[in-house]
Short mmCIF file of C-alpha atoms and ligand atoms in Angstrom, two decimals:
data_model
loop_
_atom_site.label_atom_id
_atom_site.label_comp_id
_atom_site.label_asym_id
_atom_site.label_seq_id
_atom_site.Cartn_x
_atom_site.Cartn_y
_atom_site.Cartn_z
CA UNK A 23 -87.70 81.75 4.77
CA UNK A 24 -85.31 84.55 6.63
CA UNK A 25 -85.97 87.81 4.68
CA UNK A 26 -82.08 87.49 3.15
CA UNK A 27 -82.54 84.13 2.34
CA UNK A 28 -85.04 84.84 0.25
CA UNK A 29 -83.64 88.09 -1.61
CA UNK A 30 -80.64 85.93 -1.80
CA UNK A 31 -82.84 83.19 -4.02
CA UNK A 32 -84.67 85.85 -5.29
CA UNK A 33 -82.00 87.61 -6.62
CA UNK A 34 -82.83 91.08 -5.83
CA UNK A 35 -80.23 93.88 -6.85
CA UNK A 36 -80.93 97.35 -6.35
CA UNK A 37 -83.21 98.37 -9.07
CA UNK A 38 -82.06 102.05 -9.66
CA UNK A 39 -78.48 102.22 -9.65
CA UNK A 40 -75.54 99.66 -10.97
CA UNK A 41 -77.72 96.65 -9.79
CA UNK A 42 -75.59 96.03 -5.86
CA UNK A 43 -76.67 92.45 -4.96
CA UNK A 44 -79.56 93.35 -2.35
CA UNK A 45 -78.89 90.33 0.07
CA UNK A 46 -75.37 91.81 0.72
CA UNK A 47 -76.40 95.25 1.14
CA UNK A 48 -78.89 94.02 3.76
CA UNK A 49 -76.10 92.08 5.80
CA UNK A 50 -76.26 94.76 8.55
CA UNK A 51 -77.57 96.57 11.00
CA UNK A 52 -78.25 100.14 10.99
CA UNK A 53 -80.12 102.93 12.39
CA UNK A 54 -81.44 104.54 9.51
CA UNK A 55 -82.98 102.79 6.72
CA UNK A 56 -83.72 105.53 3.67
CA UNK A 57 -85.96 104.61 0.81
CA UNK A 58 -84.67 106.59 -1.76
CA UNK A 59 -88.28 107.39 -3.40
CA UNK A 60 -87.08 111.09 -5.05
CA UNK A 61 -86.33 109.72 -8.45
CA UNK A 62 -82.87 110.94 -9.05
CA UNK A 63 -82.96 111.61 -12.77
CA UNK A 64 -85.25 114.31 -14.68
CA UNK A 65 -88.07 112.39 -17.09
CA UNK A 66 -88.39 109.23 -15.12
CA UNK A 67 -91.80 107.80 -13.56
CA UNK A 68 -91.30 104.47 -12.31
CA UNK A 69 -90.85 105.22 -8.78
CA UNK A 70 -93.79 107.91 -8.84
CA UNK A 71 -95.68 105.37 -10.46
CA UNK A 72 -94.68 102.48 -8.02
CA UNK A 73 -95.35 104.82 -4.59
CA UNK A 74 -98.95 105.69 -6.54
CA UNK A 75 -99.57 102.24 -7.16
CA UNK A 76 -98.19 100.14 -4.38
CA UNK A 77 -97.93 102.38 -1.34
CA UNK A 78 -99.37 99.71 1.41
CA UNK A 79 -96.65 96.78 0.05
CA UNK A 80 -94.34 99.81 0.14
CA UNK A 81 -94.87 101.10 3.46
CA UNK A 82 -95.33 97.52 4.98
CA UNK A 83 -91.87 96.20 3.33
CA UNK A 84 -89.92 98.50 4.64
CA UNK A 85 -91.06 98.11 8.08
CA UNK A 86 -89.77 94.67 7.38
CA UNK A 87 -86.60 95.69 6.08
CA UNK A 88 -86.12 97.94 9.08
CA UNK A 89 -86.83 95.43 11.75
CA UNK A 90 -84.41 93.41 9.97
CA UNK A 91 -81.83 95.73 10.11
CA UNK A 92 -82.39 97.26 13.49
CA UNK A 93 -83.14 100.36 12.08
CA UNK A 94 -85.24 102.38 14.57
CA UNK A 95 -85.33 104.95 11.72
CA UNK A 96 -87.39 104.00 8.73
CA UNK A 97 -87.66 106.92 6.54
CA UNK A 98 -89.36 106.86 2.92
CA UNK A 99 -87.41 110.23 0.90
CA UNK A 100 -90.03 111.73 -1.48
CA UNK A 101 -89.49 115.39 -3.59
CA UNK A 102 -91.82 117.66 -1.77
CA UNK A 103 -93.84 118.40 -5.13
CA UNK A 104 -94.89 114.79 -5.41
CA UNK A 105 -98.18 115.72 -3.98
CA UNK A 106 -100.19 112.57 -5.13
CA UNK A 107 -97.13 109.83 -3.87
CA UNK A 108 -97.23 111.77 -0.27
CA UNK A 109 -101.01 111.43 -0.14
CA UNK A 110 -100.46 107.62 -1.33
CA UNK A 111 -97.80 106.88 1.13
CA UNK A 112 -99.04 108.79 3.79
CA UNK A 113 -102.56 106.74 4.05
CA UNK A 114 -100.40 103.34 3.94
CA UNK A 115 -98.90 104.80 6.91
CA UNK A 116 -101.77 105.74 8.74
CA UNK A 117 -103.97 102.59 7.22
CA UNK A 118 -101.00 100.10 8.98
CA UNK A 119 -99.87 101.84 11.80
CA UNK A 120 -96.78 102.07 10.59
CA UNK A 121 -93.55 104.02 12.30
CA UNK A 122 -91.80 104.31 9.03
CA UNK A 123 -91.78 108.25 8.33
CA UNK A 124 -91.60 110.64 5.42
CA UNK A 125 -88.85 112.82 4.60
CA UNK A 126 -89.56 115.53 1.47
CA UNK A 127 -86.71 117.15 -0.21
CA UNK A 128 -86.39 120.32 -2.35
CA UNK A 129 -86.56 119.35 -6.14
CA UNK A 130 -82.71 119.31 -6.85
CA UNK A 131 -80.51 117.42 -8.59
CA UNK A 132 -78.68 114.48 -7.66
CA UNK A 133 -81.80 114.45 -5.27
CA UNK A 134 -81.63 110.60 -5.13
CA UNK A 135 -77.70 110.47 -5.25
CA UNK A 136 -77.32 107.97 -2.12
CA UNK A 137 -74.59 110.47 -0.73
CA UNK A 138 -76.67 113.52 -1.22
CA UNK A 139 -79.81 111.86 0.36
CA UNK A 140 -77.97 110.83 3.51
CA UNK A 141 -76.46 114.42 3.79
CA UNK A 142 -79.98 115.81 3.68
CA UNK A 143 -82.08 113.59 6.31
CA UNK A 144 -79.31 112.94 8.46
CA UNK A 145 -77.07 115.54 8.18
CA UNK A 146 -74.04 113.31 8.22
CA UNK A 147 -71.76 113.27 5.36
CA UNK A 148 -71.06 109.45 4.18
CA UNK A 149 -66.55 109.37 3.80
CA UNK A 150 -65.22 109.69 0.75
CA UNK A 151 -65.70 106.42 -1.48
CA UNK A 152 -67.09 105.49 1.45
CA UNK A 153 -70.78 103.51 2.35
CA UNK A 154 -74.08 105.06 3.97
CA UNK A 155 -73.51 102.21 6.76
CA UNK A 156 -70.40 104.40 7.67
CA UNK A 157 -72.78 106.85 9.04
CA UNK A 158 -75.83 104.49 10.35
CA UNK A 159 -77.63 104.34 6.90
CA UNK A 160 -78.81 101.42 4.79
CA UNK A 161 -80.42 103.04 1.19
CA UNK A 162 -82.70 101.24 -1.19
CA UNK A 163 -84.94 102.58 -3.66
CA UNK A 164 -88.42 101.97 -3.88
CA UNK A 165 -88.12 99.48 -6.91
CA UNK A 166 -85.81 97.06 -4.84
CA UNK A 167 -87.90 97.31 -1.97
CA UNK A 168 -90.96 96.15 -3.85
CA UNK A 169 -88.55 93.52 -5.20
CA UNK A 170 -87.74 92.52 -1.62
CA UNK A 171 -91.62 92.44 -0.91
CA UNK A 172 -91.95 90.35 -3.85
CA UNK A 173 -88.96 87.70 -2.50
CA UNK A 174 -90.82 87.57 0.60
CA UNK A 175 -93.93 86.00 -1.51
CA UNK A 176 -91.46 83.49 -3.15
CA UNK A 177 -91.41 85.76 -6.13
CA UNK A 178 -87.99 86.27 -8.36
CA UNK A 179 -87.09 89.17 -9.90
CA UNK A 180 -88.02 88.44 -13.46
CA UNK A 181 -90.22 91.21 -14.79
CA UNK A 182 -89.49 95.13 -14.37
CA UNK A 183 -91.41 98.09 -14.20
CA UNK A 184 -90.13 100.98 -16.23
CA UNK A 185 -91.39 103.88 -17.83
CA UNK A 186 -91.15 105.63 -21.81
CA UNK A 187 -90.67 108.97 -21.72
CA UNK A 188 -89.46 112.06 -24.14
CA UNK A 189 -90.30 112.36 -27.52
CA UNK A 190 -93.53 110.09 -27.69
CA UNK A 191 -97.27 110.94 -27.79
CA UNK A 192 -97.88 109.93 -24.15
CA UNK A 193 -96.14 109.00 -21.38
CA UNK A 194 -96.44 104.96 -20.87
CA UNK A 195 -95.56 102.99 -17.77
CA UNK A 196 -94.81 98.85 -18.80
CA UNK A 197 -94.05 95.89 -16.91
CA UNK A 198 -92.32 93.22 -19.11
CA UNK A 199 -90.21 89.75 -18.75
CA UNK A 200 -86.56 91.05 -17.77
CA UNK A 201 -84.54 90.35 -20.96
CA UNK A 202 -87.58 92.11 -23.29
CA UNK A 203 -85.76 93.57 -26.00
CA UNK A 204 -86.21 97.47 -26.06
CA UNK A 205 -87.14 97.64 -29.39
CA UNK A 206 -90.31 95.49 -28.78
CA UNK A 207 -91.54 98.17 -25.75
CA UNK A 208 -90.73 100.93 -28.05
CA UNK A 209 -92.95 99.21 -31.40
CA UNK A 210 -95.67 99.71 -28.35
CA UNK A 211 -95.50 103.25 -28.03
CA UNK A 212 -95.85 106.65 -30.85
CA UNK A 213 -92.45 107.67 -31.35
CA UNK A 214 -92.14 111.34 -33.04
CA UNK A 215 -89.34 111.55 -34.87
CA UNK A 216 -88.22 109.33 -37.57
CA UNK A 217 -84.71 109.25 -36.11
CA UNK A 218 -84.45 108.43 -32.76
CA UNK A 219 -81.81 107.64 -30.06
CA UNK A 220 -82.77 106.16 -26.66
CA UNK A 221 -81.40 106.80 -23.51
CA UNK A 222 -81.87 103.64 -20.96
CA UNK A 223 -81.90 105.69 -17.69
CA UNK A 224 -82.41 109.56 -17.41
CA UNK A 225 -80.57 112.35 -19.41
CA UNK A 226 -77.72 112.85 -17.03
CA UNK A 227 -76.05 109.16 -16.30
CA UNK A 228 -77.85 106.99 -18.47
CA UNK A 229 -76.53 105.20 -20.97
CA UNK A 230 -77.10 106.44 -24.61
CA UNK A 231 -78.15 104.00 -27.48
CA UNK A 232 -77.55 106.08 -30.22
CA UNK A 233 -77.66 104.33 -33.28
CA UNK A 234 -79.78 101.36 -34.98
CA UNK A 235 -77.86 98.71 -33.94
CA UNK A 236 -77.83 99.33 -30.55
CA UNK A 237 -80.94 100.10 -29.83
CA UNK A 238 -81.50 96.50 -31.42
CA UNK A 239 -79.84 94.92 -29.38
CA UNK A 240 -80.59 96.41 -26.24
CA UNK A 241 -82.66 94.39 -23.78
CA UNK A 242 -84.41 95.24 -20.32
CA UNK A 243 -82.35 93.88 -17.25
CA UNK A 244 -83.08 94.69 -13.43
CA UNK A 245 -81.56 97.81 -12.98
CA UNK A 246 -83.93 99.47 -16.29
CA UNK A 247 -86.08 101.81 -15.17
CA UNK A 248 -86.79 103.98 -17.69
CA UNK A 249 -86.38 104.24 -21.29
CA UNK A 250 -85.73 108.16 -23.02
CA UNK A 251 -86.64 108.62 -26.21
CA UNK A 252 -85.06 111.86 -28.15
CA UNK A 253 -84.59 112.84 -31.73
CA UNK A 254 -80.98 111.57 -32.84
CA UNK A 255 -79.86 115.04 -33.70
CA UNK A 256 -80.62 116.13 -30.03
CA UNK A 257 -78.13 118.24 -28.19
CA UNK A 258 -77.31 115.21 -26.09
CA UNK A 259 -76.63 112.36 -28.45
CA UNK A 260 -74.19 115.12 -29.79
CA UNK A 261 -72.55 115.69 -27.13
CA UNK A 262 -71.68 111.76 -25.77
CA UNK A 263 -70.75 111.21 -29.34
CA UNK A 264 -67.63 113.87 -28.55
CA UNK A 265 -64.44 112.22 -28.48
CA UNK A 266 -62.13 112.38 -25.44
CA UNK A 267 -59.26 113.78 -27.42
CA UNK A 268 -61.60 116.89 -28.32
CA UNK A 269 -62.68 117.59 -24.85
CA UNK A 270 -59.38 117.48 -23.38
CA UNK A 271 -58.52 120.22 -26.25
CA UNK A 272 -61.63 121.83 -25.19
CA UNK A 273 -60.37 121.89 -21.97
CA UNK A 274 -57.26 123.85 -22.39
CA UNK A 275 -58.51 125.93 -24.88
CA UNK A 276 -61.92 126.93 -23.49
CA UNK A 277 -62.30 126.39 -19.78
CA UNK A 278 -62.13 129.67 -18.10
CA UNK A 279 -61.49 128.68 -14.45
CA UNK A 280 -65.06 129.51 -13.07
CA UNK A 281 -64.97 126.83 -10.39
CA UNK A 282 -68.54 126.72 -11.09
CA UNK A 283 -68.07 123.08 -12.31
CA UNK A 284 -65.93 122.31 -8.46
CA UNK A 285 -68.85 125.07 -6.28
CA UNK A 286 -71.82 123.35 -7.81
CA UNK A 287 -70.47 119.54 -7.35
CA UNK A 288 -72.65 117.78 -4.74
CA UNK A 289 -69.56 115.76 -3.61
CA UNK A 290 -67.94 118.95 -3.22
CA UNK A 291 -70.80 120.39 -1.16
CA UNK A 292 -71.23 117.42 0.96
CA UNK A 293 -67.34 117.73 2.04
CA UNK A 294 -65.56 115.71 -0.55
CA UNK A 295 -62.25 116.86 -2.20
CA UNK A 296 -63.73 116.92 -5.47
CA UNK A 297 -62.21 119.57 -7.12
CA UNK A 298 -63.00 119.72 -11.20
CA UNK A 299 -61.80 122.86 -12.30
CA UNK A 300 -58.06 121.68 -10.68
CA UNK A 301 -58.69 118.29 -13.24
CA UNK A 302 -59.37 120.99 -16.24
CA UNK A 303 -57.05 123.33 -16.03
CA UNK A 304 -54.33 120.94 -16.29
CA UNK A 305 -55.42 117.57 -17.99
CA UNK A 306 -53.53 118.57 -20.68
CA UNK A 307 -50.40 118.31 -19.62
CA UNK A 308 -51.00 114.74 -17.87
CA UNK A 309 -49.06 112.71 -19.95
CA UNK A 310 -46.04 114.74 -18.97
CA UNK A 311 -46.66 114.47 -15.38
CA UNK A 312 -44.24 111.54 -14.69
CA UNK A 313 -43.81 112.05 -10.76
CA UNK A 314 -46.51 109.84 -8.92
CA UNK A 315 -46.58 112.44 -6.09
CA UNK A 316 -47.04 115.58 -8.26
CA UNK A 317 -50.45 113.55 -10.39
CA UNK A 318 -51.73 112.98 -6.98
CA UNK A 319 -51.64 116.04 -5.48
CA UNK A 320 -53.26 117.75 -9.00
CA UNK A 321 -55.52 114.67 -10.19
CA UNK A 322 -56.32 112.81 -7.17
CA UNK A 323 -59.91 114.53 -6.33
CA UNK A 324 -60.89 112.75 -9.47
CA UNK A 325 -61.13 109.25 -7.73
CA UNK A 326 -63.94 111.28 -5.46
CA UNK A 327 -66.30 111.68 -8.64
CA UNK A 328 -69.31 110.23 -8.51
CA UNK A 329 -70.03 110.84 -12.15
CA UNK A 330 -73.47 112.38 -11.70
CA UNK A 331 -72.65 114.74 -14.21
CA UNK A 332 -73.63 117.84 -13.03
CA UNK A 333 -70.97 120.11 -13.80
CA UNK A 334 -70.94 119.36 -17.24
CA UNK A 335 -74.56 119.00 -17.98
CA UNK A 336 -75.49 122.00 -15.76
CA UNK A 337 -72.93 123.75 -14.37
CA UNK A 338 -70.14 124.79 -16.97
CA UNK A 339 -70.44 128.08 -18.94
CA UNK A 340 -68.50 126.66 -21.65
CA UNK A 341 -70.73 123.29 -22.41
CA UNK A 342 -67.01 121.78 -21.28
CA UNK A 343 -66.92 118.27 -19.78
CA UNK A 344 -65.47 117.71 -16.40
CA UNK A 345 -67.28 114.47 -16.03
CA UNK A 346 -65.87 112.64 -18.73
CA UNK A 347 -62.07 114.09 -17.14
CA UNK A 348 -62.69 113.06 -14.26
CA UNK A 349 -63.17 109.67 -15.69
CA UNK A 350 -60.38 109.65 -17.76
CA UNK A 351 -58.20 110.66 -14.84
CA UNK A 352 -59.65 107.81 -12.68
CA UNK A 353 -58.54 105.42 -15.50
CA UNK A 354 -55.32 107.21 -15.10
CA UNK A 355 -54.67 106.99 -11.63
CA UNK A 356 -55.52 102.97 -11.49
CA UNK A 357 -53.38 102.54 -14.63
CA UNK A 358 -50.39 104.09 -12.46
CA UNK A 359 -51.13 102.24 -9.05
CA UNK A 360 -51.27 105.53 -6.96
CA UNK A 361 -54.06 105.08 -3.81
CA UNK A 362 -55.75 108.27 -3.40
CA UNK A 363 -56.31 109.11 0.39
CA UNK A 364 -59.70 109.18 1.84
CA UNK A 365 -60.93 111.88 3.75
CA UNK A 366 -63.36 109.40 6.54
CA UNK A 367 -64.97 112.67 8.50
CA UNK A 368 -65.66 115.16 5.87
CA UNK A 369 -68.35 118.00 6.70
CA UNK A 370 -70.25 119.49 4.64
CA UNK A 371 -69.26 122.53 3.25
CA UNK A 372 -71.63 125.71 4.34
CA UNK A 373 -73.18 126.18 0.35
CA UNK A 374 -74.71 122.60 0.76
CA UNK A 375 -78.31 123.63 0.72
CA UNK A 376 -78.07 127.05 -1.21
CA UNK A 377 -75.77 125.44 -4.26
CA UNK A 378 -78.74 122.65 -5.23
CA UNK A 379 -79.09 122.38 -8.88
CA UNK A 380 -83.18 123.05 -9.37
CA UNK A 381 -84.22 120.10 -11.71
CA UNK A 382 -86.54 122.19 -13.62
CA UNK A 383 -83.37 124.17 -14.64
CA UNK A 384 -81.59 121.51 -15.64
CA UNK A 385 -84.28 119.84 -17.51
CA UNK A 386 -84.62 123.58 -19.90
CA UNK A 387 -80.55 123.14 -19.97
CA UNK A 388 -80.93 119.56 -21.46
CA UNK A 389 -83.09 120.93 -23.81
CA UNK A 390 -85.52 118.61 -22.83
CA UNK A 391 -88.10 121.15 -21.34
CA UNK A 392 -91.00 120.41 -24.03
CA UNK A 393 -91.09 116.32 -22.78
CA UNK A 394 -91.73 117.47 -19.29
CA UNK A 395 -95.35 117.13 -19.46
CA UNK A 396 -95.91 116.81 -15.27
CA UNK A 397 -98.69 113.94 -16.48
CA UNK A 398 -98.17 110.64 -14.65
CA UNK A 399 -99.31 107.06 -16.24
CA UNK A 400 -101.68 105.47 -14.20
CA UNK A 401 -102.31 102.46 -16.52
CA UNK A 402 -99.96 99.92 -17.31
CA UNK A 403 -98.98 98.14 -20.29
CA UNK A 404 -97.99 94.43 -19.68
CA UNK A 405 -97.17 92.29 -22.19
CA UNK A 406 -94.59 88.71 -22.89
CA UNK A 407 -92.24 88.75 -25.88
CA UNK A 408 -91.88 86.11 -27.77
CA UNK A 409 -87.82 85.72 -27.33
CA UNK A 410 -86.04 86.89 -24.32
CA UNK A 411 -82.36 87.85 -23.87
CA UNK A 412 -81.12 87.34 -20.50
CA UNK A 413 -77.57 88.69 -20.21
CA UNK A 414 -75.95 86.96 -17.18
CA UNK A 415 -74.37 90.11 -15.51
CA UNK A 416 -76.84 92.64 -14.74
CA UNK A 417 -75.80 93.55 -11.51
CA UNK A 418 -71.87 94.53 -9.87
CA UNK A 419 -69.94 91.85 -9.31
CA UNK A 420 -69.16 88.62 -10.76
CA UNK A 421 -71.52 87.74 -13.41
CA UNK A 422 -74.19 84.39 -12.58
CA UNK A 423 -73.42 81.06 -14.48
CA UNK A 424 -75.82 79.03 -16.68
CA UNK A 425 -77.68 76.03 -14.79
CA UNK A 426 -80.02 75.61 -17.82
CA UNK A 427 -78.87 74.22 -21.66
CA UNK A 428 -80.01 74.71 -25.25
CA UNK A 429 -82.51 72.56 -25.58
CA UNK A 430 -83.92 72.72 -21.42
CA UNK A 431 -87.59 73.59 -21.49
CA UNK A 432 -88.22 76.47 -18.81
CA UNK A 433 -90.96 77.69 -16.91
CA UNK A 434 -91.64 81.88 -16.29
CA UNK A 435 -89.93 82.03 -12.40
CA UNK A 436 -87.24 79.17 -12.91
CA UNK A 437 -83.52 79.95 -11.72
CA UNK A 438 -81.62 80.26 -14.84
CA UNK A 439 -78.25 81.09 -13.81
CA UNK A 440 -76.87 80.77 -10.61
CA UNK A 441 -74.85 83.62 -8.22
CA UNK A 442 -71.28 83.04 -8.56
CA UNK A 443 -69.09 83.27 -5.48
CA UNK A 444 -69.31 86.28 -3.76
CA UNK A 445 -70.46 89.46 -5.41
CA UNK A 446 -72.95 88.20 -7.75
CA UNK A 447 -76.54 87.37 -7.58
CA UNK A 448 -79.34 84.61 -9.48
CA UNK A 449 -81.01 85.45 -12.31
CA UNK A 450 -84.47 83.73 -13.39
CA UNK A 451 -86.56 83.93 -16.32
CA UNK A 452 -89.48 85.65 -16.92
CA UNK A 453 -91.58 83.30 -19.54
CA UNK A 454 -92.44 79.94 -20.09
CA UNK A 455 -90.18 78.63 -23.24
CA UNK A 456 -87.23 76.62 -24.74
CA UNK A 457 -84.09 77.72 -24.26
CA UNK A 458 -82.42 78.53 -27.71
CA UNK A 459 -79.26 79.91 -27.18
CA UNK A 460 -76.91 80.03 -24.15
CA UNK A 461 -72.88 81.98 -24.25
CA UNK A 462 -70.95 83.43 -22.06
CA UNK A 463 -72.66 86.33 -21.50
CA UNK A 464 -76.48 85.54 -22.43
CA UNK A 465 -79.25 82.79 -21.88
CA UNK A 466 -81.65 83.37 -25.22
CA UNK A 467 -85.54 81.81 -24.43
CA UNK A 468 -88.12 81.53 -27.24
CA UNK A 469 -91.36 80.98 -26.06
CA UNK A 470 -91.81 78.46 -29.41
CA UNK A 471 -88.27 77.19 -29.75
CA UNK A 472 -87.44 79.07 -32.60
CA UNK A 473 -83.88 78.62 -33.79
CA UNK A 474 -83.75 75.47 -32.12
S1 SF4 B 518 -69.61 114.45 -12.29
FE1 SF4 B 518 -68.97 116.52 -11.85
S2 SF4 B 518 -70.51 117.30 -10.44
FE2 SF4 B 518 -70.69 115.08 -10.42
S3 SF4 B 518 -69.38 114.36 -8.77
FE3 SF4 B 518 -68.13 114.37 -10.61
S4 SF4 B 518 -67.13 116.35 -10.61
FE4 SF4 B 518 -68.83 116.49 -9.18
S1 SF4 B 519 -67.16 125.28 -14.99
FE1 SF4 B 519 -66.27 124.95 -17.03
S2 SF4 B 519 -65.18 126.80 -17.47
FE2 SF4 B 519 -65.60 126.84 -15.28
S3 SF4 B 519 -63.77 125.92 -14.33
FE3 SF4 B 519 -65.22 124.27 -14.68
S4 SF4 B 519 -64.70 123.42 -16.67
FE4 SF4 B 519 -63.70 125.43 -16.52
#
């Protein structure tokens, strides 16, 4: 089978981000192809685990990826204190001949922003809301790759890797039937404190489960990488708990027109009118701003937001929240039908290398310095629930439609729902089982039929 036609089946997505439907992102040809192995987000160890664990499948997949794509340039992006994943990688290399090359980067955040990691090997900056392949680059990260290496054997993508981290005894790597409920990993695994919130993803753009009832119903889907557990009165469940009406008081009340939120932004420093402090010091007057032209020419940077939340997580004096403007404004300015301009040649600005946000920093600014223990899992926990929850849109795009039925006995690999038209991609499950349950938005398989 061609290498997309099998990704395609497979239904690979991109396993760090918002799930992108692989086979798409592959129709092209390029001259760069970046694995993206620098682990964006603080407390994650999936990827570190994954280059540790797999480096010769690594290295040898994304030759393959890079033939298919033309890409004379195959370079795997790793954080220069990785010291064990370089070793790993680099004997793959050597072991297979390989041309594929390393790249290491400074230990910054968004390190593993796609944007920011294009601006740093190539030294091209990608247009605003624009794609890597607009400057030569395809970028995957080292989970899809392995999920591409996995299509090529015929293999879906129906289990994930991802890692526990934060307030627990140790540090605990799984690899579990996508649709595990998160609840079940974290029964595996000594939590400290009695109240808990988890974060699915890292501390800065991960998305918060802060209460009971949503960390019960929470399942693993093909973009989870990592799970973040921290005590529920933690500065951080406090703060995305704010409501919007506060932190637009906040804003006009507190913000003292630093710019640090605006000099600090990567999509600033890669050339992008991004310009926070602009949003701040007047997103309280919004509503009054009736005049399409005039909410452009003071809101419109917002639509260049990537929303890695730097500038409120790291770079505000105040603790203010630029971020969660910026989204509001974006909201805003599709609610009103006004098309922000895009710059398509930006340059970086000259502060680009100087203004990197060191991750250690922002880990002690996160409060989160006393779960970065610097000790990597080398064994992994696997294990098969006894019910899964596969929700039928775990990627962008249209969400996959149900080809099984209550009732349909299913097999651990078997399509389950099929890509819709377009933007979408397959989904399969991960155990042998009946299928109990099957809505609009979720296929539920017991591996007893319970509930049947
Ligand atoms: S979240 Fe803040 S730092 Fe990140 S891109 Fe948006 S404005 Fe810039
Ligand atoms: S960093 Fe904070 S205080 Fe400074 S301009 Fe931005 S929002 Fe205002």
């Amino acid at each position: 089978m061609e290498l997309l036609e099998a990704v395609e089946a497979c239904g690979v997505v991109g396993a760090g981000g918002a799930g992108f439907p692989t086979h798409i992102k592959l129709k092209a040809q390029s001259e760069y192809f970046l694995v993206n192995a620098a682990e964006c987000e603080p407390l994650i160890e999936t990827d570190k685990y994954l280059c540790r664990s797999q480096a010769q499948r690594l290295v040898d997949t994304v030759g393959k990826i890079a033939a298919h794509l033309n890409a004379d340039k195959p370079v795997i992006v790793l954080k220069d204190h990785y010291h064990e994943e370089i070793k790993a990688v680099e004997e793959a290399i050597k072991e297979l001949n390989s041309n594929v090359t390393i790249f290491k980067i400074r230990t910054f955040y968004p390190a593993g922003d796609e944007q920011s990691l294009v601006e740093q090997v190539t030294r091209r900056s990608v247009p605003e809301r624009g794609l890597p392949l607009d400057v030569g680059c395809v970028v995957s990260n080292v989970g899809t790759v392995l999920s591409v290496a996995d299509a090529l054997e015929g293999k879906p993508v129906d289990w994930k890797y991802l890692s526990v981290t934060g307030d627990v005894n140790e540090i605990k790597m799984f690899h579990v039937p996508v649709g595990t409920p998160v609840l079940k990993i974290l029964e595996k695994v000594n939590i400290r404190p009695k109240d808990y919130s988890v974060i699915m993803g890292g501390p800065m753009m991960g998305k918060m489960l802060s209460d009971k009832k949503a960390i019960e119903e929470a399942v693993v889907t093909k973009t989870t990488g990592n799970l973040l557990v921290i005590p529920s009165d933690h500065y951080l469940v406090r703060r995305s708990n704010l409501p919007l009406r506060t932190m637009i008081r906040q804003a006009a009340s507190v913000c003292i027109q630093c710019r640090m939120c605006t000099d600090l932004c990567p999509r600033y420093l890669i050339g992008h009118d991004v310009f926070p402090n602009k949003v701040m010091r007047n997103v309280w007057r919004e509503e009054n701003i009736t005049d399409n032209d005039s909410y452009l020419e003071i809101f419109g940077s917002a639509a260049n937001c990537c929303s890695c939340g730097a500038c409120e997580m790291f770079s505000c004096p105040m603790g203010l929240s630029p971020r969660r403007m910026n989204e509001y404004i974006k909201g805003k300015l599709r609610q009103r039908g006004i098309d922000v301009p895009k710059n398509t040649s930006p340059q970086a600005r000259s502060g680009v290398d100087i203004h990197k946000i060191p991750t250690e920093r922002l880990i002690a600014r996160l409060g989160l310095s006393e779960y970065d223990t610097h000790k990597s899992p080398n064994d992994l926990i696997e294990f098969e629930p006894e019910e899964c929850i596969i929700p039928l849109s775990q990627h962008i795009g249209k969400p996959a439609s149900a080809v099984v039925s209550k009732g349909d006995s299913v097999n651990k690999g078997d399509l389950v729902a099929k890509a819709a038209e377009g933007l979408s991609a397959n989904i399969h499950c991960g155990i042998d089982g009946l299928v109990t349950d099957v809505t609009d938005t979720k296929i539920v398989i017991s591996k007893r039929g319970d509930n049947l």
